[in-house]
CSV table of C-alpha atoms in Angstrom, one decimal:
chain,number,residue,atom,x,y,z
A,246,MET,CA,48.3,-96.4,19.1
A,247,ASN,CA,47.4,-92.8,17.8
A,248,MET,CA,47.1,-92.5,14.2
A,249,LYS,CA,46.7,-89.6,12.6
A,250,SER,CA,47.2,-90.0,9.3
A,251,SER,CA,45.6,-90.8,6.2
A,252,THR,CA,46.9,-94.6,6.2
A,253,LYS,CA,44.7,-97.0,3.2
A,254,SER,CA,44.3,-100.6,2.8
A,255,SER,CA,44.5,-102.3,-0.7
A,256,VAL,CA,41.5,-103.7,0.2
A,257,GLU,CA,38.2,-102.1,1.5
A,258,ARG,CA,36.2,-104.5,4.1
A,259,ASP,CA,32.3,-105.0,4.1
A,260,PRO,CA,32.4,-104.7,8.6
A,261,ARG,CA,29.4,-105.9,10.3
A,262,ILE,CA,27.0,-103.5,11.2
A,263,VAL,CA,24.4,-103.4,14.4
A,264,ILE,CA,22.1,-100.4,14.7
A,265,VAL,CA,20.1,-100.8,18.5
A,266,GLY,CA,16.2,-99.5,17.5
A,267,ALA,CA,14.1,-99.5,14.9
A,268,GLY,CA,12.4,-95.4,15.8
A,269,MET,CA,12.7,-92.9,13.1
A,270,SER,CA,17.6,-93.1,14.6
A,271,GLY,CA,17.6,-96.8,13.4
A,272,MET,CA,15.5,-96.1,10.4
A,273,LEU,CA,18.0,-93.3,9.5
A,274,MET,CA,21.2,-95.0,9.9
A,275,GLY,CA,19.6,-97.7,8.2
A,276,ILE,CA,19.1,-95.8,5.4
A,277,LEU,CA,21.7,-94.1,5.1
A,278,LEU,CA,24.0,-97.0,5.3
A,279,LYS,CA,21.8,-98.6,1.7
A,280,GLN,CA,22.5,-95.2,-0.2
A,281,LYS,CA,26.3,-96.2,0.9
A,282,GLY,CA,26.3,-99.1,-0.4
A,283,PHE,CA,26.5,-101.2,3.6
A,284,GLY,CA,25.1,-103.9,3.0
A,285,ASN,CA,26.0,-105.1,6.4
A,286,PHE,CA,23.9,-104.4,8.9
A,287,GLN,CA,21.1,-104.7,11.0
A,288,ILE,CA,18.8,-103.2,13.1
A,289,LEU,CA,17.4,-104.7,16.6
A,290,GLU,CA,14.2,-103.5,17.3
A,291,LYS,CA,12.6,-104.8,20.9
A,292,ALA,CA,8.8,-104.4,19.9
A,293,ALA,CA,7.0,-106.1,17.7
A,294,GLN,CA,6.4,-102.3,15.0
A,295,ILE,CA,9.1,-100.3,14.1
A,296,GLY,CA,8.1,-97.0,14.8
A,297,GLY,CA,9.0,-95.7,18.7
A,298,THR,CA,8.1,-92.7,19.9
A,299,TRP,CA,5.3,-92.9,17.4
A,300,ARG,CA,4.4,-96.9,18.3
A,301,ASP,CA,4.4,-96.1,21.7
A,302,ASN,CA,2.6,-92.7,22.2
A,303,HIS,CA,-0.8,-93.0,20.9
A,304,TYR,CA,-3.6,-91.0,23.4
A,305,PRO,CA,-6.0,-88.6,23.4
A,306,GLY,CA,-4.3,-85.9,21.5
A,307,VAL,CA,-1.3,-87.1,20.5
A,308,ALA,CA,0.9,-84.8,18.0
A,309,CYS,CA,4.2,-83.0,17.9
A,310,ASP,CA,5.1,-79.8,18.7
A,311,VAL,CA,7.3,-78.9,15.9
A,312,PRO,CA,5.7,-78.3,12.6
A,313,ALA,CA,5.4,-80.8,10.0
A,314,TYR,CA,7.2,-79.7,8.0
A,315,THR,CA,10.4,-80.0,9.8
A,316,TYR,CA,9.3,-83.3,11.2
A,317,THR,CA,10.6,-84.9,7.7
A,318,TYR,CA,13.9,-86.9,6.9
A,319,SER,CA,15.2,-83.4,4.5
A,320,PHE,CA,16.0,-87.0,1.1
A,321,GLU,CA,12.1,-87.3,2.2
A,322,PRO,CA,9.6,-83.8,3.0
A,323,ASN,CA,6.5,-84.7,3.4
A,324,CYS,CA,3.4,-83.5,1.8
A,325,GLU,CA,0.0,-85.4,3.2
A,326,TRP,CA,0.5,-83.6,6.2
A,327,SER,CA,-3.6,-82.1,7.5
A,328,ARG,CA,-2.3,-80.2,9.9
A,329,ARG,CA,1.3,-77.7,10.6
A,330,PHE,CA,1.2,-79.7,13.4
A,331,ALA,CA,0.6,-83.0,12.7
A,332,GLU,CA,-1.6,-85.9,15.4
A,333,GLY,CA,0.5,-89.2,15.7
A,334,ALA,CA,-0.7,-92.0,14.2
A,335,GLU,CA,0.5,-89.5,10.9
A,336,ILE,CA,3.6,-89.5,11.5
A,337,LYS,CA,4.1,-93.2,13.3
A,338,GLU,CA,2.1,-93.7,8.9
A,339,TYR,CA,5.4,-91.6,7.4
A,340,PHE,CA,7.9,-93.8,9.1
A,341,GLU,CA,5.8,-97.0,7.7
A,342,GLY,CA,6.4,-94.9,4.5
A,343,VAL,CA,9.5,-94.6,4.7
A,344,CYS,CA,9.9,-98.2,5.8
A,345,ARG,CA,8.4,-99.9,3.0
A,346,LYS,CA,10.3,-97.6,0.7
A,347,TYR,CA,13.5,-98.2,1.8
A,348,GLU,CA,13.0,-102.4,1.6
A,349,LEU,CA,14.2,-101.6,5.5
A,350,ASP,CA,12.2,-104.1,6.9
A,351,ASN,CA,15.2,-107.0,5.8
A,352,TYR,CA,17.1,-105.3,7.7
A,353,ILE,CA,15.0,-105.1,11.5
A,354,ARG,CA,14.3,-107.7,14.0
A,355,CYS,CA,11.8,-106.9,15.8
A,356,ASN,CA,10.9,-108.7,18.9
A,357,THR,CA,14.7,-108.7,19.5
A,358,LYS,CA,15.8,-107.5,22.5
A,359,ALA,CA,19.8,-106.1,22.7
A,360,GLU,CA,20.5,-106.8,26.2
A,361,ALA,CA,23.7,-106.2,26.2
A,362,ALA,CA,27.2,-105.7,24.2
A,363,ARG,CA,31.1,-105.6,25.0
A,364,TYR,CA,34.0,-105.2,23.4
A,365,GLU,CA,36.0,-108.9,23.0
A,366,ASN,CA,38.7,-109.7,21.4
A,367,ASN,CA,38.3,-106.3,18.2
A,368,GLN,CA,34.4,-106.2,17.9
A,369,TRP,CA,31.6,-106.8,19.8
A,370,LEU,CA,29.5,-109.4,21.1
A,371,ILE,CA,26.2,-108.2,21.6
A,372,THR,CA,23.6,-110.8,24.0
A,373,LEU,CA,20.8,-110.9,22.8
A,374,GLU,CA,17.1,-111.9,24.8
A,375,GLY,CA,16.5,-115.2,25.0
A,376,GLY,CA,20.4,-115.9,24.6
A,377,GLU,CA,22.0,-115.5,21.0
A,378,THR,CA,25.2,-113.2,20.4
A,379,LEU,CA,25.9,-111.3,17.6
A,380,GLN,CA,29.6,-110.1,16.4
A,381,ALA,CA,29.8,-107.1,15.1
A,382,ASP,CA,32.8,-104.5,14.2
A,383,ILE,CA,30.3,-101.5,14.5
A,384,VAL,CA,27.4,-100.4,16.9
A,385,VAL,CA,24.7,-97.9,16.8
A,386,THR,CA,22.6,-97.1,19.5
A,387,ALA,CA,19.5,-94.5,18.4
A,388,ALA,CA,17.4,-96.5,21.1
A,389,GLY,CA,15.8,-92.2,21.5
A,390,VAL,CA,14.7,-90.8,24.6
A,391,LEU,CA,11.2,-91.3,25.1
A,392,HIS,CA,10.7,-94.7,25.3
A,393,HIS,CA,10.7,-95.7,28.9
A,394,PRO,CA,8.5,-94.6,30.1
A,395,ASN,CA,8.8,-93.1,34.7
A,396,MET,CA,6.8,-93.6,37.3
A,397,PRO,CA,5.7,-91.9,39.9
A,398,ASP,CA,6.5,-93.2,43.1
A,399,ILE,CA,3.7,-92.3,45.2
A,400,PRO,CA,2.9,-94.4,48.0
A,401,GLY,CA,-0.7,-96.4,47.1
A,402,LEU,CA,-0.4,-96.5,43.4
A,403,ASP,CA,-0.5,-100.6,43.6
A,404,THR,CA,-4.3,-100.6,45.1
A,405,PHE,CA,-5.6,-98.2,42.9
A,406,ALA,CA,-8.8,-100.1,42.2
A,407,GLY,CA,-9.5,-98.7,39.5
A,408,HIS,CA,-7.6,-98.7,35.5
A,409,ALA,CA,-4.5,-97.2,35.8
A,410,TRP,CA,-1.7,-97.0,32.9
A,411,HIS,CA,0.8,-94.5,31.6
A,412,SER,CA,0.2,-92.2,29.1
A,413,SER,CA,2.5,-94.1,26.9
A,414,ARG,CA,0.1,-97.1,27.4
A,415,TRP,CA,-2.6,-96.3,26.4
A,416,ASP,CA,-5.5,-98.6,27.5
A,417,HIS,CA,-8.1,-97.6,24.6
A,418,SER,CA,-10.7,-100.5,25.4
A,419,VAL,CA,-11.7,-98.6,28.2
A,420,ASP,CA,-15.0,-96.0,27.7
A,421,LEU,CA,-13.6,-92.4,29.1
A,422,SER,CA,-17.0,-91.1,28.6
A,423,ASP,CA,-18.7,-92.5,31.4
A,424,LYS,CA,-15.2,-92.0,33.5
A,425,ARG,CA,-13.7,-89.6,36.4
A,426,VAL,CA,-10.3,-88.8,34.6
A,427,GLY,CA,-7.3,-88.3,36.5
A,428,ILE,CA,-4.2,-87.3,35.5
A,429,ILE,CA,-1.1,-86.3,36.5
A,430,GLY,CA,1.7,-83.8,35.1
A,431,THR,CA,1.2,-80.5,33.6
A,432,GLY,CA,3.7,-80.9,30.8
A,433,SER,CA,3.2,-81.4,26.3
A,434,THR,CA,1.6,-85.1,26.8
A,435,ALA,CA,-0.7,-83.6,30.4
A,436,ALA,CA,-1.6,-80.2,28.1
A,437,GLN,CA,-2.7,-82.1,24.9
A,438,ILE,CA,-3.8,-85.3,26.7
A,439,VAL,CA,-6.4,-82.9,29.1
A,440,GLY,CA,-7.6,-80.5,25.1
A,441,ALA,CA,-8.7,-83.5,23.5
A,442,LEU,CA,-10.5,-84.7,26.6
A,443,ALA,CA,-12.1,-82.2,28.1
A,444,GLY,CA,-16.4,-82.5,27.8
A,445,LYS,CA,-16.3,-86.2,27.0
A,446,THR,CA,-16.0,-87.9,30.2
A,447,ARG,CA,-18.0,-87.2,33.3
A,448,LYS,CA,-15.5,-85.4,35.2
A,449,LEU,CA,-11.8,-84.6,34.8
A,450,VAL,CA,-9.0,-83.1,37.2
A,451,GLN,CA,-5.4,-82.8,36.2
A,452,PHE,CA,-2.8,-82.4,39.4
A,453,GLN,CA,-0.5,-80.5,39.0
A,454,ARG,CA,2.2,-80.8,40.9
A,455,THR,CA,4.7,-77.7,38.3
A,456,PRO,CA,2.7,-75.1,36.5
A,457,GLN,CA,4.2,-74.7,33.1
A,458,TRP,CA,4.8,-71.7,29.9
A,459,VAL,CA,1.9,-72.4,27.5
A,460,HIS,CA,2.3,-71.3,24.0
A,461,PRO,CA,0.2,-70.5,21.4
A,462,ALA,CA,1.0,-73.6,18.4
A,463,PHE,CA,-0.8,-72.1,16.0
A,464,ASP,CA,-2.3,-74.7,14.6
A,465,ALA,CA,-4.5,-74.8,10.9
A,466,SER,CA,-5.2,-77.4,9.1
A,467,TYR,CA,-4.0,-78.2,4.9
A,468,SER,CA,-6.9,-78.5,2.8
A,469,GLU,CA,-7.5,-81.1,-0.2
A,470,TRP,CA,-6.8,-77.8,-2.2
A,471,SER,CA,-3.5,-77.2,-1.0
A,472,LYS,CA,-1.9,-81.2,-0.8
A,473,LYS,CA,-3.2,-80.7,-4.7
A,474,LEU,CA,-0.9,-78.2,-4.0
A,475,LEU,CA,2.2,-79.3,-3.0
A,476,ARG,CA,2.5,-82.3,-5.1
A,477,ARG,CA,2.3,-81.1,-8.1
A,478,MET,CA,5.0,-78.2,-7.5
A,479,PRO,CA,7.4,-80.5,-4.7
A,480,PHE,CA,9.8,-77.6,-4.9
A,481,LEU,CA,7.0,-75.6,-2.1
A,482,THR,CA,7.2,-78.9,-0.3
A,483,ARG,CA,11.2,-78.7,0.6
A,484,THR,CA,10.6,-74.5,1.2
A,485,LEU,CA,7.8,-74.8,3.7
A,486,ARG,CA,10.3,-76.8,5.2
A,487,ARG,CA,13.4,-74.9,5.2
A,488,VAL,CA,10.6,-71.6,6.1
A,489,PHE,CA,9.2,-73.7,9.4
A,490,GLU,CA,13.2,-74.6,10.2
A,491,PHE,CA,14.6,-71.6,10.1
A,492,SER,CA,11.5,-70.3,12.3
A,493,LEU,CA,12.8,-72.2,14.6
A,494,PHE,CA,16.0,-71.6,14.0
A,495,MET,CA,15.5,-67.9,14.8
A,496,THR,CA,13.4,-68.4,17.8
A,497,LEU,CA,13.0,-71.7,20.5
A,498,SER,CA,16.6,-73.0,18.9
A,499,ARG,CA,17.7,-69.5,20.6
A,500,LEU,CA,16.0,-69.6,24.4
A,501,PRO,CA,18.9,-70.8,25.7
A,502,VAL,CA,20.0,-67.0,26.1
A,503,PRO,CA,17.4,-65.3,29.1
A,504,GLY,CA,17.2,-62.1,28.5
A,505,SER,CA,18.1,-62.4,24.4
A,506,TYR,CA,15.1,-60.5,22.1
A,507,PHE,CA,13.9,-63.9,21.6
A,508,GLN,CA,13.5,-65.6,25.3
A,509,LYS,CA,11.2,-61.8,25.5
A,510,MET,CA,9.6,-62.2,22.7
A,511,LEU,CA,8.0,-65.5,24.0
A,512,ASP,CA,7.7,-64.6,27.6
A,513,TRP,CA,5.3,-62.1,26.2
A,514,GLY,CA,3.3,-64.6,24.1
A,515,SER,CA,3.0,-66.8,26.8
A,516,ARG,CA,1.8,-64.5,29.4
A,517,ARG,CA,-0.3,-63.6,26.6
A,518,ALA,CA,-2.3,-66.7,26.3
A,519,LEU,CA,-2.6,-67.4,30.0
A,520,LYS,CA,-4.6,-64.3,29.6
A,521,GLN,CA,-7.0,-66.1,28.1
A,522,VAL,CA,-8.4,-68.2,32.0
A,523,LYS,CA,-11.2,-66.1,33.1
A,524,ASP,CA,-11.4,-66.7,37.0
A,525,PRO,CA,-7.8,-65.3,39.1
A,526,GLU,CA,-7.4,-67.7,41.1
A,527,LEU,CA,-6.7,-71.2,38.4
A,528,ARG,CA,-4.6,-67.5,36.4
A,529,ARG,CA,-3.0,-67.8,39.2
A,530,LYS,CA,-2.2,-71.7,40.1
A,531,LEU,CA,-1.2,-72.0,36.2
A,532,THR,CA,1.3,-69.1,36.3
A,533,PRO,CA,5.5,-71.0,36.7
A,534,ASP,CA,7.5,-69.0,39.1
A,535,TYR,CA,10.2,-69.4,37.0
A,536,VAL,CA,11.4,-67.4,33.6
A,537,VAL,CA,9.6,-68.7,30.0
A,538,GLY,CA,11.8,-71.0,28.1
A,539,CYS,CA,13.3,-73.0,31.6
A,540,LYS,CA,11.2,-76.3,31.5
A,541,ARG,CA,10.7,-77.3,27.7
A,542,ILE,CA,7.4,-74.9,25.9
A,543,ILE,CA,4.2,-76.3,25.6
A,544,LEU,CA,2.7,-75.4,22.1
A,545,SER,CA,-0.9,-75.7,22.9
A,546,ASP,CA,-3.7,-73.9,21.3
A,547,GLN,CA,-6.6,-76.1,23.6
A,548,TYR,CA,-4.6,-76.6,27.2
A,549,TYR,CA,-7.1,-73.5,28.8
A,550,GLN,CA,-9.6,-73.2,26.9
A,551,ALA,CA,-9.5,-77.3,28.1
A,552,ILE,CA,-8.6,-76.5,31.8
A,553,GLN,CA,-11.7,-74.2,31.8
A,554,HIS,CA,-14.4,-76.0,30.7
A,555,PRO,CA,-17.1,-77.5,33.4
A,556,ASP,CA,-16.5,-80.4,34.0
A,557,SER,CA,-12.6,-79.9,34.2
A,558,HIS,CA,-11.0,-79.2,37.9
A,559,LEU,CA,-7.0,-77.9,38.3
A,560,VAL,CA,-5.7,-80.3,41.8
A,561,CYS,CA,-2.4,-78.3,42.6
A,562,GLU,CA,-2.9,-79.8,46.5
A,563,GLY,CA,0.0,-82.0,46.4
A,564,ILE,CA,-0.3,-86.0,46.5
A,565,GLU,CA,-0.3,-87.7,49.4
A,566,LYS,CA,-1.9,-90.9,48.7
A,567,ILE,CA,-3.7,-92.9,45.7
A,568,GLU,CA,-6.2,-95.6,47.3
A,569,PRO,CA,-8.8,-97.7,46.0
A,570,GLY,CA,-11.2,-94.8,44.9
A,571,GLY,CA,-9.0,-91.9,44.2
A,572,ILE,CA,-6.5,-90.2,45.4
A,573,ARG,CA,-6.1,-88.1,48.5
A,574,THR,CA,-4.3,-85.3,48.2
A,575,LYS,CA,-2.2,-83.5,51.7
A,576,ASP,CA,-5.0,-81.7,52.3
A,577,GLY,CA,-6.5,-85.0,53.6
A,578,GLN,CA,-9.3,-84.3,50.5
A,579,LEU,CA,-10.0,-87.7,48.3
A,580,HIS,CA,-10.6,-87.1,45.2
A,581,GLU,CA,-12.2,-89.9,43.9
A,582,ILE,CA,-11.8,-91.8,40.3
A,583,ASP,CA,-12.1,-93.8,38.2
A,584,VAL,CA,-9.6,-94.4,35.3
A,585,LEU,CA,-5.7,-92.8,36.7
A,586,VAL,CA,-4.0,-91.4,33.7
A,587,MET,CA,0.0,-90.6,35.0
A,588,ALA,CA,1.6,-88.3,32.1
A,589,THR,CA,4.9,-88.5,34.1
A,590,GLY,CA,7.0,-87.7,31.2
A,591,PHE,CA,10.5,-90.4,30.7
A,592,GLN,CA,14.2,-91.8,32.1
A,593,THR,CA,15.4,-89.5,29.8
A,594,HIS,CA,18.6,-89.5,31.1
A,595,ASN,CA,18.5,-93.7,30.4
A,596,TYR,CA,19.6,-93.7,27.1
A,597,MET,CA,20.5,-96.6,25.6
A,598,ARG,CA,20.4,-98.2,28.9
A,599,PRO,CA,18.9,-100.5,30.8
A,600,MET,CA,21.1,-102.3,28.0
A,601,GLU,CA,24.8,-103.8,29.9
A,602,VAL,CA,27.1,-102.1,27.5
A,603,LYS,CA,31.1,-103.0,27.8
A,604,GLY,CA,34.4,-101.2,26.5
A,605,GLU,CA,37.9,-101.6,26.6
A,606,ASP,CA,38.8,-103.8,29.7
A,607,GLY,CA,36.0,-104.6,31.4
A,608,LEU,CA,35.6,-101.0,31.5
A,609,HIS,CA,31.1,-100.2,32.3
A,610,LEU,CA,29.5,-98.4,31.0
A,611,ASP,CA,27.6,-97.2,34.3
A,612,ASP,CA,30.8,-97.8,36.0
A,613,PHE,CA,31.7,-94.5,33.6
A,614,TRP,CA,28.7,-92.4,33.2
A,615,GLU,CA,27.5,-92.7,37.9
A,616,PRO,CA,29.2,-88.5,37.8
A,617,GLY,CA,27.1,-87.7,34.8
A,618,ALA,CA,26.4,-89.2,31.3
A,619,VAL,CA,28.8,-87.8,29.4
A,620,ALA,CA,29.3,-87.9,25.6
A,621,HIS,CA,31.7,-86.6,22.9
A,622,ARG,CA,29.4,-84.5,20.5
A,623,GLY,CA,26.7,-86.2,21.6
A,624,VAL,CA,27.6,-89.5,19.4
A,625,ALA,CA,30.7,-91.1,21.3
A,626,VAL,CA,32.2,-92.3,24.7
A,627,PRO,CA,36.3,-93.0,25.4
A,628,GLY,CA,37.0,-96.5,26.4
A,629,PHE,CA,34.6,-98.2,24.1
A,630,PRO,CA,35.4,-97.9,20.3
A,631,ASN,CA,33.4,-97.6,17.3
A,632,PHE,CA,30.9,-96.9,19.6
A,633,PHE,CA,28.0,-95.0,18.5
A,634,MET,CA,25.1,-92.7,19.9
A,635,MET,CA,21.6,-91.6,18.4
A,636,LEU,CA,20.8,-88.2,20.7
A,637,GLY,CA,22.9,-89.5,22.8
A,638,PRO,CA,24.3,-87.5,26.1
A,639,HIS,CA,23.4,-83.5,25.2
A,640,SER,CA,22.5,-83.5,22.4
A,641,PRO,CA,20.3,-80.3,21.5
A,642,ILE,CA,17.0,-82.2,22.3
A,643,GLY,CA,14.9,-78.9,22.9
A,644,ASN,CA,12.1,-77.5,21.6
A,645,PHE,CA,13.6,-78.4,17.5
A,646,SER,CA,12.5,-80.8,14.8
A,647,VAL,CA,15.1,-84.3,16.2
A,648,ILE,CA,15.1,-85.7,13.1
A,649,ALA,CA,17.1,-82.4,11.6
A,650,ILE,CA,19.8,-83.8,15.3
A,651,SER,CA,19.5,-87.5,13.8
A,652,GLU,CA,20.7,-86.5,11.1
A,653,ALA,CA,23.5,-84.7,11.4
A,654,GLN,CA,24.8,-86.9,13.4
A,655,ALA,CA,24.6,-89.6,11.5
A,656,ASN,CA,26.1,-88.0,8.9
A,657,TYR,CA,29.1,-87.3,11.4
A,658,VAL,CA,29.0,-90.7,12.5
A,659,MET,CA,29.2,-91.6,8.7
A,660,LYS,CA,32.4,-90.6,8.5
A,661,PHE,CA,33.2,-92.9,11.2
A,662,ILE,CA,32.6,-96.2,9.5
A,663,GLU,CA,33.5,-94.8,5.7
A,664,MET,CA,37.0,-94.2,7.6
A,665,PHE,CA,36.4,-98.3,8.6
A,666,ARG,CA,35.0,-99.1,5.2
A,667,GLN,CA,38.7,-97.7,3.8
A,668,GLY,CA,41.3,-99.1,6.1
A,669,LYS,CA,42.0,-95.8,7.7
A,670,ALA,CA,41.4,-97.3,10.6
A,671,ALA,CA,40.1,-100.3,12.6
A,672,ARG,CA,39.3,-98.9,15.6
A,673,VAL,CA,38.1,-95.6,16.5
A,674,GLN,CA,37.2,-93.9,19.6
A,675,PRO,CA,37.0,-89.9,21.0
A,676,ASN,CA,40.1,-89.6,23.7
A,677,LEU,CA,39.4,-88.7,26.8
A,678,ASP,CA,41.5,-85.3,26.7
A,679,ALA,CA,39.7,-84.1,23.5
A,680,THR,CA,36.5,-85.1,25.4
A,681,GLN,CA,36.7,-83.6,28.8
A,682,SER,CA,37.8,-80.1,27.2
A,683,TYR,CA,34.7,-79.9,25.3
A,684,ASN,CA,32.0,-80.9,28.1
A,685,ASP,CA,34.4,-78.2,30.7
A,686,ALA,CA,33.9,-76.0,28.2
A,687,MET,CA,30.1,-77.5,27.3
A,688,ARG,CA,28.6,-77.1,31.1
A,689,LYS,CA,30.9,-73.2,31.2
A,690,VAL,CA,28.4,-71.6,28.8
A,691,ALA,CA,25.9,-74.5,29.6
A,692,LYS,CA,26.2,-72.6,33.4
A,693,GLY,CA,24.5,-68.5,31.9
A,694,THR,CA,21.6,-70.3,30.0
A,695,ILE,CA,18.0,-69.9,31.2
A,696,TRP,CA,18.0,-73.4,32.5
A,697,ALA,CA,20.6,-73.5,34.9
A,698,ARG,CA,19.9,-70.0,35.4
A,699,GLY,CA,15.6,-69.9,35.8
A,700,GLY,CA,15.6,-71.5,39.5
A,701,CYS,CA,13.3,-74.6,38.3
A,702,LYS,CA,14.2,-78.3,37.8
A,703,SER,CA,13.6,-79.9,34.8
A,704,TRP,CA,14.5,-83.3,32.3
A,705,TYR,CA,16.7,-80.7,30.8
A,706,LEU,CA,19.3,-81.3,34.1
A,707,ASP,CA,21.8,-84.4,34.7
A,708,LYS,CA,21.5,-85.0,38.4
A,709,SER,CA,24.8,-82.1,39.3
A,710,GLY,CA,21.5,-79.3,38.1
A,711,LEU,CA,23.0,-78.4,34.9
A,712,PRO,CA,22.2,-78.8,31.4
A,713,ALA,CA,22.1,-81.9,29.9
A,714,ILE,CA,21.2,-81.7,26.5
A,715,TRP,CA,23.6,-78.6,23.6
A,716,PRO,CA,23.4,-75.2,25.9
A,717,GLY,CA,23.8,-73.3,22.6
A,718,THR,CA,21.9,-73.0,18.4
A,719,PHE,CA,21.1,-76.6,16.5
A,720,ALA,CA,22.8,-74.4,14.2
A,721,ALA,CA,25.6,-74.0,16.1
A,722,TYR,CA,26.2,-78.0,16.7
A,723,LYS,CA,25.4,-79.1,13.5
A,724,GLN,CA,28.1,-76.6,12.5
A,725,SER,CA,30.2,-78.6,14.6
A,726,LEU,CA,29.5,-81.8,13.2
A,727,GLU,CA,30.2,-80.6,10.0
A,728,SER,CA,33.9,-81.8,9.6
A,729,VAL,CA,35.8,-85.0,12.2
A,730,ASN,CA,39.2,-83.0,13.4
A,731,LEU,CA,41.2,-86.4,14.3
A,732,ASP,CA,43.5,-84.7,17.5
A,733,GLU,CA,40.0,-85.6,19.3
A,734,PHE,CA,39.9,-89.8,18.5
A,735,ASP,CA,42.1,-92.5,19.1
A,736,LEU,CA,41.9,-94.0,15.2
A,737,SER,CA,44.3,-98.0,15.8
A,738,PRO,CA,45.2,-99.0,11.9
A,739,PRO,CA,44.0,-102.2,10.7
A,740,GLY,CA,46.7,-104.8,11.1
A,741,ASP,CA,46.5,-103.5,14.2
A,742,GLY,CA,45.7,-107.0,16.8
A,743,ALA,CA,41.9,-106.1,14.7
A,744,VAL,CA,39.2,-108.5,13.0
A,745,ASN,CA,39.3,-108.0,9.2
């Protein structure tokens, strides 16, 4: 039944809500639910601690790549940042403090992995590892995009005799000072690791497949005096957040437009930074053959200096195989290493998977997404009633603060949860026509962006070769979520076979 009127039940309902994931987005949903008076919810976390990305990633040099003042909840500013681009430990501490302040511990179940969710008899049944089943009226997945390590498919990886790990599984018990360390990868993580380890190991070898554009971060430390001032004048912290957020609006969020002033400005800054590399041959190896912005821009003040350290080496020949003693490249050379670090990113298109999700009539989400993951406005999928996603397909997760994105999506999802409570709808899902129209329009725009025309391969692109993220500005995306167009959704009223 398609309901577009505002039929309201005389009795408000207390929906059972399950949130999957206790990282930044999951905790945000929990806080908003508490603030709106919802109490019948729980947050499932597969790990032993909260924190998501900032719990898993604790490699040397890990830091945020957007200004720290923008990397906070809008309602919970932080005046204690030690640097413009906060280090991972500080960010983790921030989220742990927020969790305590809003007393989310009573709602979070750690060491609890959701293995499957199926919609049956007008409710969701969530199967946990171990066999327990939870019942819910509404499910919100907040699994994030940076939690499934992407392990390289290199012959012989399992034969390596030294220490080996993915960057998100760093082993701090291994002393690297006397080790020959090999790093596979050239993204933001690899750049941060190289910047942190150069000169602190016996030898540092970075294996590069594709060079990346690196733009200066213009990082800076914050004095105790400045933090004291912000403590006394809280409005200044909020002002700083708006200033840095505006700078992102005006630069990185406008990168998709080829030839724009902002793209040209970042191109100039990145090429100027590259001139720090004195050796012409090394500079040539580090120069990408695609336009700035085609991949996620690396912000670093250390990388170019670090890769020029006497003990640092850049290897551009392709990797043939891994042997017990090191990495053999396609030119036949064996690069002997003692520690192998795979800074090879994450499976960003997995979303909540490998959790198995089945919607109406047994529709499997994997089958629906077989041509490519799609969602309506990044948060919902046809055929899956009362099922919402944080940072779902085509969210604007380029060089921008994911917290701002999550807040926009969470506030949008809360509108539907409020409809459920008020008796305006027992089931809600986007209709197929609206979802197809939305994605067709978005893909049409995406074909004209840098990501589709820049001549590079990137995790921004789906298997069809088109951008899997929002092709416009964050401001435009946020505006699209400010109100609900009920014509885009199928709503079933209470009593239409729904459990109350």
